[in-house]
Amino acid sequence: MKYKIVTKLAKNRWSSFVENHTNGNIFQTPEMYKVYQKTKNYEPIFLAVIDNDDTILGVMLAVIQKEYSGIIGSLTARSIIFGGPLIKDENIEVLDVVLKEYSTIAKSKAIYSQFRNFWDWQEPKNIFSKNGFEYEEHLNILVDLNKSEDELWKDVKKSRKEGIRKAIRDDLQFSVANNDEILPTFYGLLKETYSNAKLPYPDFDFFNNLQKLIPTNTIKYFTLKKENNIIIALLAYVYKGCLSAFYIGINREEKYFKMRPVDLFYW
């Protein structure tokens, strides 16, 4: 065999491959596998491709997410692949091997799969199509934080600038929060935000597991307050010099929202 599919790798080898891959990200790490494994109604799927010399050619971590347990849960199960697969040298043949094996496993576990790529796929689109996946346009907003504050400010639209100035006049305060202190409040805002939007969101133990299993410096909680009341709370990951906004909760009470908190928060 030219390629071999495995479902287990030594943690150090797996971590090293992700760290050294151009598009390596926190969602494809062994630590995230553990988080999924310990979260209610979540089930990780991991695949790696190695060659005859035991060299890793690609890895992919997916997570089966269910809204409920038991039979009803299986009817709501979806498989999400955040920031993957990661393929060495973008080898199309290896990608094809991964997708074929993944599809065989996932079809009995989920009603659909969604790949959420963080970079532009060109040639690989054909391999995904070949394996039954449909490409949908989506937008990733990338901000180069090596720019000076003046340069960043020039890129902000006039209406946003007005909102930022208003929020500053209303004395809204931005800060980085301690994970243990912020988690209950963050989850309350998240639950309210996602429930109002009728979107699924993880169980509380997902975020609790993040705190226990992901390195401390990797997880950041950002907040915006009015006096002692948290209006916005955001969970983000920091990995390989990239900060990725992940889950956010927003208090949409009119008395707060008219202060333009979102504009200031992202600025």
mmCIF file of C-alpha atoms in Angstrom:
data_model
loop_
_atom_site.group_PDB
_atom_site.id
_atom_site.type_symbol
_atom_site.label_atom_id
_atom_site.label_comp_id
_atom_site.label_asym_id
_atom_site.label_seq_id
_atom_site.Cartn_x
_atom_site.Cartn_y
_atom_site.Cartn_z
ATOM 1 C CA MET A 1 0.000 0.000 0.000
ATOM 2 C CA LYS A 2 1.216 3.467 -0.851
ATOM 3 C CA TYR A 3 -0.900 5.049 1.890
ATOM 4 C CA LYS A 4 -2.217 3.766 5.180
ATOM 5 C CA ILE A 5 -5.131 5.206 7.181
ATOM 6 C CA VAL A 6 -4.802 5.203 10.973
ATOM 7 C CA THR A 7 -7.152 6.446 13.687
ATOM 8 C CA LYS A 8 -4.507 6.935 16.373
ATOM 9 C CA LEU A 9 -1.220 8.824 16.511
ATOM 10 C CA ALA A 10 1.260 9.564 19.277
ATOM 11 C CA LYS A 11 0.294 12.950 20.700
ATOM 12 C CA ASN A 12 3.702 14.526 20.080
ATOM 13 C CA ARG A 13 3.711 13.456 16.403
ATOM 14 C CA TRP A 14 0.168 14.707 15.860
ATOM 15 C CA SER A 15 0.892 18.038 17.587
ATOM 16 C CA SER A 16 4.115 18.546 15.653
ATOM 17 C CA PHE A 17 2.402 17.952 12.308
ATOM 18 C CA VAL A 18 -0.316 20.519 13.061
ATOM 19 C CA GLU A 19 2.148 23.096 14.415
ATOM 20 C CA ASN A 20 4.362 22.824 11.340
ATOM 21 C CA HIS A 21 1.565 22.845 8.798
ATOM 22 C CA THR A 22 0.985 26.177 7.043
ATOM 23 C CA ASN A 23 -2.707 26.049 7.910
ATOM 24 C CA GLY A 24 -2.336 24.363 11.299
ATOM 25 C CA ASN A 25 -4.989 25.457 13.793
ATOM 26 C CA ILE A 26 -6.259 24.644 17.289
ATOM 27 C CA PHE A 27 -9.271 22.737 15.945
ATOM 28 C CA GLN A 28 -7.078 19.978 14.499
ATOM 29 C CA THR A 29 -5.024 19.303 17.646
ATOM 30 C CA PRO A 30 -5.047 16.300 19.994
ATOM 31 C CA GLU A 31 -6.114 18.618 22.826
ATOM 32 C CA MET A 32 -9.304 19.463 20.954
ATOM 33 C CA TYR A 33 -9.888 15.759 20.377
ATOM 34 C CA LYS A 34 -9.916 15.286 24.162
ATOM 35 C CA VAL A 35 -12.355 18.176 24.598
ATOM 36 C CA TYR A 36 -14.777 16.629 22.083
ATOM 37 C CA GLN A 37 -14.335 13.208 23.660
ATOM 38 C CA LYS A 38 -15.377 14.475 27.096
ATOM 39 C CA THR A 39 -18.255 16.719 25.991
ATOM 40 C CA LYS A 40 -21.863 15.565 26.245
ATOM 41 C CA ASN A 41 -23.387 14.569 22.888
ATOM 42 C CA TYR A 42 -20.084 15.076 21.067
ATOM 43 C CA GLU A 43 -18.048 12.351 19.367
ATOM 44 C CA PRO A 44 -14.670 12.976 17.664
ATOM 45 C CA ILE A 45 -13.538 11.256 14.467
ATOM 46 C CA PHE A 46 -9.805 11.318 13.801
ATOM 47 C CA LEU A 47 -8.000 10.114 10.691
ATOM 48 C CA ALA A 48 -4.364 10.311 9.667
ATOM 49 C CA VAL A 49 -2.602 9.169 6.507
ATOM 50 C CA ILE A 50 0.932 7.761 6.689
ATOM 51 C CA ASP A 51 3.209 6.333 4.024
ATOM 52 C CA ASN A 52 5.399 3.240 4.034
ATOM 53 C CA ASP A 53 8.115 5.172 5.906
ATOM 54 C CA ASP A 54 5.618 6.096 8.662
ATOM 55 C CA THR A 55 5.690 9.756 7.591
ATOM 56 C CA ILE A 56 2.486 11.656 8.328
ATOM 57 C CA LEU A 57 0.946 12.938 5.108
ATOM 58 C CA GLY A 58 -2.314 14.318 6.471
ATOM 59 C CA VAL A 59 -4.605 14.552 9.496
ATOM 60 C CA MET A 60 -8.259 15.372 9.969
ATOM 61 C CA LEU A 61 -10.330 15.835 13.123
ATOM 62 C CA ALA A 62 -14.120 15.975 12.859
ATOM 63 C CA VAL A 63 -16.722 16.173 15.608
ATOM 64 C CA ILE A 64 -20.175 14.610 15.549
ATOM 65 C CA GLN A 65 -22.546 17.020 17.308
ATOM 66 C CA LYS A 66 -25.984 15.992 18.559
ATOM 67 C CA GLU A 67 -28.672 18.146 20.117
ATOM 68 C CA TYR A 68 -30.050 15.278 22.191
ATOM 69 C CA SER A 69 -29.020 11.863 23.461
ATOM 70 C CA GLY A 70 -30.435 8.531 22.285
ATOM 71 C CA ILE A 71 -32.449 7.909 19.114
ATOM 72 C CA ILE A 72 -33.602 11.522 18.782
ATOM 73 C CA GLY A 73 -29.968 12.609 18.944
ATOM 74 C CA SER A 74 -29.057 10.459 15.960
ATOM 75 C CA LEU A 75 -31.684 12.307 13.909
ATOM 76 C CA THR A 76 -29.995 15.651 14.652
ATOM 77 C CA ALA A 77 -26.377 14.508 14.376
ATOM 78 C CA ARG A 78 -24.120 16.577 12.163
ATOM 79 C CA SER A 79 -20.387 16.306 11.579
ATOM 80 C CA ILE A 80 -18.292 19.475 11.571
ATOM 81 C CA ILE A 81 -14.674 19.707 10.457
ATOM 82 C CA PHE A 82 -13.210 22.995 11.677
ATOM 83 C CA GLY A 83 -10.002 24.066 9.908
ATOM 84 C CA GLY A 84 -9.298 20.773 8.226
ATOM 85 C CA PRO A 85 -8.225 18.471 6.750
ATOM 86 C CA LEU A 86 -4.521 19.338 6.915
ATOM 87 C CA ILE A 87 -2.652 17.719 4.036
ATOM 88 C CA LYS A 88 1.125 17.819 3.578
ATOM 89 C CA ASP A 89 2.095 19.794 0.461
ATOM 90 C CA GLU A 90 -1.619 19.902 -0.502
ATOM 91 C CA ASN A 91 -1.263 16.424 -2.009
ATOM 92 C CA ILE A 92 -4.563 15.892 -3.853
ATOM 93 C CA GLU A 93 -4.179 12.111 -3.855
ATOM 94 C CA VAL A 94 -3.845 12.045 -0.053
ATOM 95 C CA LEU A 95 -6.869 14.346 0.328
ATOM 96 C CA ASP A 96 -8.885 11.956 -1.808
ATOM 97 C CA VAL A 97 -7.878 9.038 0.438
ATOM 98 C CA VAL A 98 -8.917 10.975 3.569
ATOM 99 C CA LEU A 99 -12.303 12.025 2.183
ATOM 100 C CA LYS A 100 -13.165 8.519 1.012
ATOM 101 C CA GLU A 101 -12.322 6.984 4.391
ATOM 102 C CA TYR A 102 -14.073 9.758 6.301
ATOM 103 C CA SER A 103 -17.270 9.428 4.239
ATOM 104 C CA THR A 104 -17.389 5.697 4.941
ATOM 105 C CA ILE A 105 -17.197 6.325 8.689
ATOM 106 C CA ALA A 106 -19.402 9.420 8.929
ATOM 107 C CA LYS A 107 -22.357 8.238 6.847
ATOM 108 C CA SER A 108 -23.554 5.975 9.663
ATOM 109 C CA LYS A 109 -23.044 8.642 12.342
ATOM 110 C CA ALA A 110 -24.364 11.936 10.949
ATOM 111 C CA ILE A 111 -27.058 13.231 8.609
ATOM 112 C CA TYR A 112 -24.623 15.671 6.970
ATOM 113 C CA SER A 113 -21.023 16.899 7.112
ATOM 114 C CA GLN A 114 -19.695 20.436 6.899
ATOM 115 C CA PHE A 115 -16.079 21.430 6.273
ATOM 116 C CA ARG A 116 -15.312 24.909 7.633
ATOM 117 C CA ASN A 117 -12.034 25.809 5.958
ATOM 118 C CA PHE A 118 -10.038 28.826 7.127
ATOM 119 C CA TRP A 119 -8.139 29.371 3.886
ATOM 120 C CA ASP A 120 -8.861 29.444 0.172
ATOM 121 C CA TRP A 121 -9.253 26.074 -1.528
ATOM 122 C CA GLN A 122 -8.739 26.069 -5.281
ATOM 123 C CA GLU A 123 -7.707 22.745 -6.809
ATOM 124 C CA PRO A 124 -9.031 20.703 -3.832
ATOM 125 C CA LYS A 125 -12.590 21.818 -4.693
ATOM 126 C CA ASN A 126 -12.655 19.205 -7.458
ATOM 127 C CA ILE A 127 -11.658 16.426 -5.049
ATOM 128 C CA PHE A 128 -14.405 17.428 -2.632
ATOM 129 C CA SER A 129 -16.940 17.466 -5.469
ATOM 130 C CA LYS A 130 -15.722 14.057 -6.605
ATOM 131 C CA ASN A 131 -16.468 12.749 -3.089
ATOM 132 C CA GLY A 132 -19.991 14.153 -3.003
ATOM 133 C CA PHE A 133 -19.443 17.494 -1.272
ATOM 134 C CA GLU A 134 -20.849 20.801 -2.492
ATOM 135 C CA TYR A 135 -18.870 24.040 -2.215
ATOM 136 C CA GLU A 136 -20.591 27.111 -0.766
ATOM 137 C CA GLU A 137 -19.084 30.602 -0.783
ATOM 138 C CA HIS A 138 -18.420 32.025 2.675
ATOM 139 C CA LEU A 139 -16.572 34.946 4.200
ATOM 140 C CA ASN A 140 -13.639 34.862 6.592
ATOM 141 C CA ILE A 141 -12.653 38.300 7.893
ATOM 142 C CA LEU A 142 -8.878 38.519 8.332
ATOM 143 C CA VAL A 143 -7.282 41.479 10.099
ATOM 144 C CA ASP A 144 -3.515 42.006 9.974
ATOM 145 C CA LEU A 145 -2.596 43.115 13.496
ATOM 146 C CA ASN A 146 0.953 43.986 12.425
ATOM 147 C CA LYS A 147 -0.498 47.246 11.112
ATOM 148 C CA SER A 148 -0.249 50.369 13.243
ATOM 149 C CA GLU A 149 -3.303 51.699 15.053
ATOM 150 C CA ASP A 150 -3.521 54.570 12.553
ATOM 151 C CA GLU A 151 -3.491 52.143 9.630
ATOM 152 C CA LEU A 152 -6.195 50.003 11.218
ATOM 153 C CA TRP A 153 -8.320 53.076 11.930
ATOM 154 C CA LYS A 154 -8.187 54.098 8.250
ATOM 155 C CA ASP A 155 -9.821 50.777 7.328
ATOM 156 C CA VAL A 156 -12.816 51.385 9.634
ATOM 157 C CA LYS A 157 -15.991 52.676 7.965
ATOM 158 C CA LYS A 158 -17.300 56.099 8.946
ATOM 159 C CA SER A 159 -20.444 54.698 10.596
ATOM 160 C CA ARG A 160 -18.307 52.313 12.683
ATOM 161 C CA LYS A 161 -16.040 55.152 13.768
ATOM 162 C CA GLU A 162 -19.078 57.081 14.951
ATOM 163 C CA GLY A 163 -20.234 54.037 16.911
ATOM 164 C CA ILE A 164 -16.804 53.579 18.487
ATOM 165 C CA ARG A 165 -16.700 57.217 19.594
ATOM 166 C CA LYS A 166 -20.210 56.978 21.048
ATOM 167 C CA ALA A 167 -19.361 53.822 23.026
ATOM 168 C CA ILE A 168 -16.247 55.511 24.423
ATOM 169 C CA ARG A 169 -18.321 58.547 25.483
ATOM 170 C CA ASP A 170 -20.719 56.161 27.238
ATOM 171 C CA ASP A 171 -17.750 54.813 29.209
ATOM 172 C CA LEU A 172 -17.887 51.196 28.018
ATOM 173 C CA GLN A 173 -14.856 49.274 29.282
ATOM 174 C CA PHE A 174 -12.993 46.534 27.373
ATOM 175 C CA SER A 175 -10.938 43.871 29.152
ATOM 176 C CA VAL A 176 -9.467 40.372 28.966
ATOM 177 C CA ALA A 177 -11.237 38.205 31.537
ATOM 178 C CA ASN A 178 -10.123 35.324 33.743
ATOM 179 C CA ASN A 179 -11.558 32.053 32.444
ATOM 180 C CA ASP A 180 -12.866 30.801 35.789
ATOM 181 C CA GLU A 181 -14.557 34.070 36.660
ATOM 182 C CA ILE A 182 -16.154 34.780 33.308
ATOM 183 C CA LEU A 183 -17.389 31.346 32.229
ATOM 184 C CA PRO A 184 -20.874 31.338 33.890
ATOM 185 C CA THR A 185 -21.634 34.878 32.680
ATOM 186 C CA PHE A 186 -20.247 34.169 29.211
ATOM 187 C CA TYR A 187 -22.371 31.036 28.893
ATOM 188 C CA GLY A 188 -25.499 32.872 30.005
ATOM 189 C CA LEU A 189 -25.014 35.507 27.305
ATOM 190 C CA LEU A 190 -24.134 32.840 24.723
ATOM 191 C CA LYS A 191 -27.251 30.830 25.530
ATOM 192 C CA GLU A 192 -29.467 33.897 25.237
ATOM 193 C CA THR A 193 -27.861 35.024 21.978
ATOM 194 C CA TYR A 194 -27.993 31.651 20.243
ATOM 195 C CA SER A 195 -31.486 30.810 21.528
ATOM 196 C CA ASN A 196 -32.857 34.094 20.162
ATOM 197 C CA ALA A 197 -31.204 33.350 16.816
ATOM 198 C CA LYS A 198 -32.510 29.767 16.932
ATOM 199 C CA LEU A 199 -28.993 28.396 16.486
ATOM 200 C CA PRO A 200 -27.500 25.324 18.207
ATOM 201 C CA TYR A 201 -24.795 25.882 20.817
ATOM 202 C CA PRO A 202 -22.576 23.581 22.908
ATOM 203 C CA ASP A 203 -23.425 22.277 26.348
ATOM 204 C CA PHE A 204 -21.776 24.071 29.285
ATOM 205 C CA ASP A 205 -19.346 21.185 29.790
ATOM 206 C CA PHE A 206 -17.772 21.884 26.376
ATOM 207 C CA PHE A 207 -16.424 25.199 27.656
ATOM 208 C CA ASN A 208 -15.586 23.681 31.026
ATOM 209 C CA ASN A 209 -13.528 21.016 29.237
ATOM 210 C CA LEU A 210 -11.773 23.698 27.188
ATOM 211 C CA GLN A 211 -10.522 25.292 30.396
ATOM 212 C CA LYS A 212 -9.277 21.968 31.737
ATOM 213 C CA LEU A 213 -7.703 20.510 28.590
ATOM 214 C CA ILE A 214 -6.509 23.401 26.416
ATOM 215 C CA PRO A 215 -3.312 25.255 27.455
ATOM 216 C CA THR A 216 -4.158 28.366 29.486
ATOM 217 C CA ASN A 217 -2.510 30.847 27.115
ATOM 218 C CA THR A 218 -4.480 29.455 24.185
ATOM 219 C CA ILE A 219 -7.944 30.442 25.420
ATOM 220 C CA LYS A 220 -8.921 34.086 25.794
ATOM 221 C CA TYR A 221 -12.171 35.632 27.022
ATOM 222 C CA PHE A 222 -12.771 39.237 26.022
ATOM 223 C CA THR A 223 -15.499 41.365 27.612
ATOM 224 C CA LEU A 224 -17.120 44.762 27.271
ATOM 225 C CA LYS A 225 -18.717 46.217 30.400
ATOM 226 C CA LYS A 226 -20.889 49.104 31.411
ATOM 227 C CA GLU A 227 -19.931 49.665 35.036
ATOM 228 C CA ASN A 228 -20.080 46.090 36.440
ATOM 229 C CA ASN A 229 -22.492 44.680 33.853
ATOM 230 C CA ILE A 230 -20.988 42.560 31.060
ATOM 231 C CA ILE A 231 -22.600 43.456 27.738
ATOM 232 C CA ILE A 232 -20.441 41.341 25.407
ATOM 233 C CA ALA A 233 -18.299 38.257 26.075
ATOM 234 C CA LEU A 234 -16.226 36.512 23.400
ATOM 235 C CA LEU A 235 -14.285 33.254 23.492
ATOM 236 C CA ALA A 236 -11.244 33.238 21.197
ATOM 237 C CA TYR A 237 -8.298 30.928 20.561
ATOM 238 C CA VAL A 238 -4.718 32.050 20.133
ATOM 239 C CA TYR A 239 -2.597 29.609 18.138
ATOM 240 C CA LYS A 240 0.482 30.146 15.963
ATOM 241 C CA GLY A 241 0.161 33.923 16.157
ATOM 242 C CA CYS A 242 -3.482 33.949 15.034
ATOM 243 C CA LEU A 243 -6.408 34.947 17.234
ATOM 244 C CA SER A 244 -9.629 33.251 16.104
ATOM 245 C CA ALA A 245 -12.967 34.540 17.385
ATOM 246 C CA PHE A 246 -15.145 31.505 18.115
ATOM 247 C CA TYR A 247 -18.252 31.969 20.307
ATOM 248 C CA ILE A 248 -19.815 35.247 21.392
ATOM 249 C CA GLY A 249 -22.659 36.287 23.683
ATOM 250 C CA ILE A 250 -24.272 39.735 23.495
ATOM 251 C CA ASN A 251 -26.743 41.453 25.814
ATOM 252 C CA ARG A 252 -29.193 43.082 23.412
ATOM 253 C CA GLU A 253 -31.148 45.129 25.917
ATOM 254 C CA GLU A 254 -31.997 48.435 24.234
ATOM 255 C CA LYS A 255 -30.398 50.523 26.985
ATOM 256 C CA TYR A 256 -27.050 48.857 26.215
ATOM 257 C CA PHE A 257 -27.379 48.282 22.492
ATOM 258 C CA LYS A 258 -28.007 51.945 21.687
ATOM 259 C CA MET A 259 -24.522 52.631 23.100
ATOM 260 C CA ARG A 260 -23.030 50.841 20.050
ATOM 261 C CA PRO A 261 -21.104 48.254 22.102
ATOM 262 C CA VAL A 262 -20.340 45.909 19.170
ATOM 263 C CA ASP A 263 -18.495 48.637 17.262
ATOM 264 C CA LEU A 264 -16.193 49.394 20.190
ATOM 265 C CA PHE A 265 -15.785 45.742 21.130
ATOM 266 C CA TYR A 266 -14.309 44.679 17.797
ATOM 267 C CA TRP A 267 -12.197 47.815 17.545
#
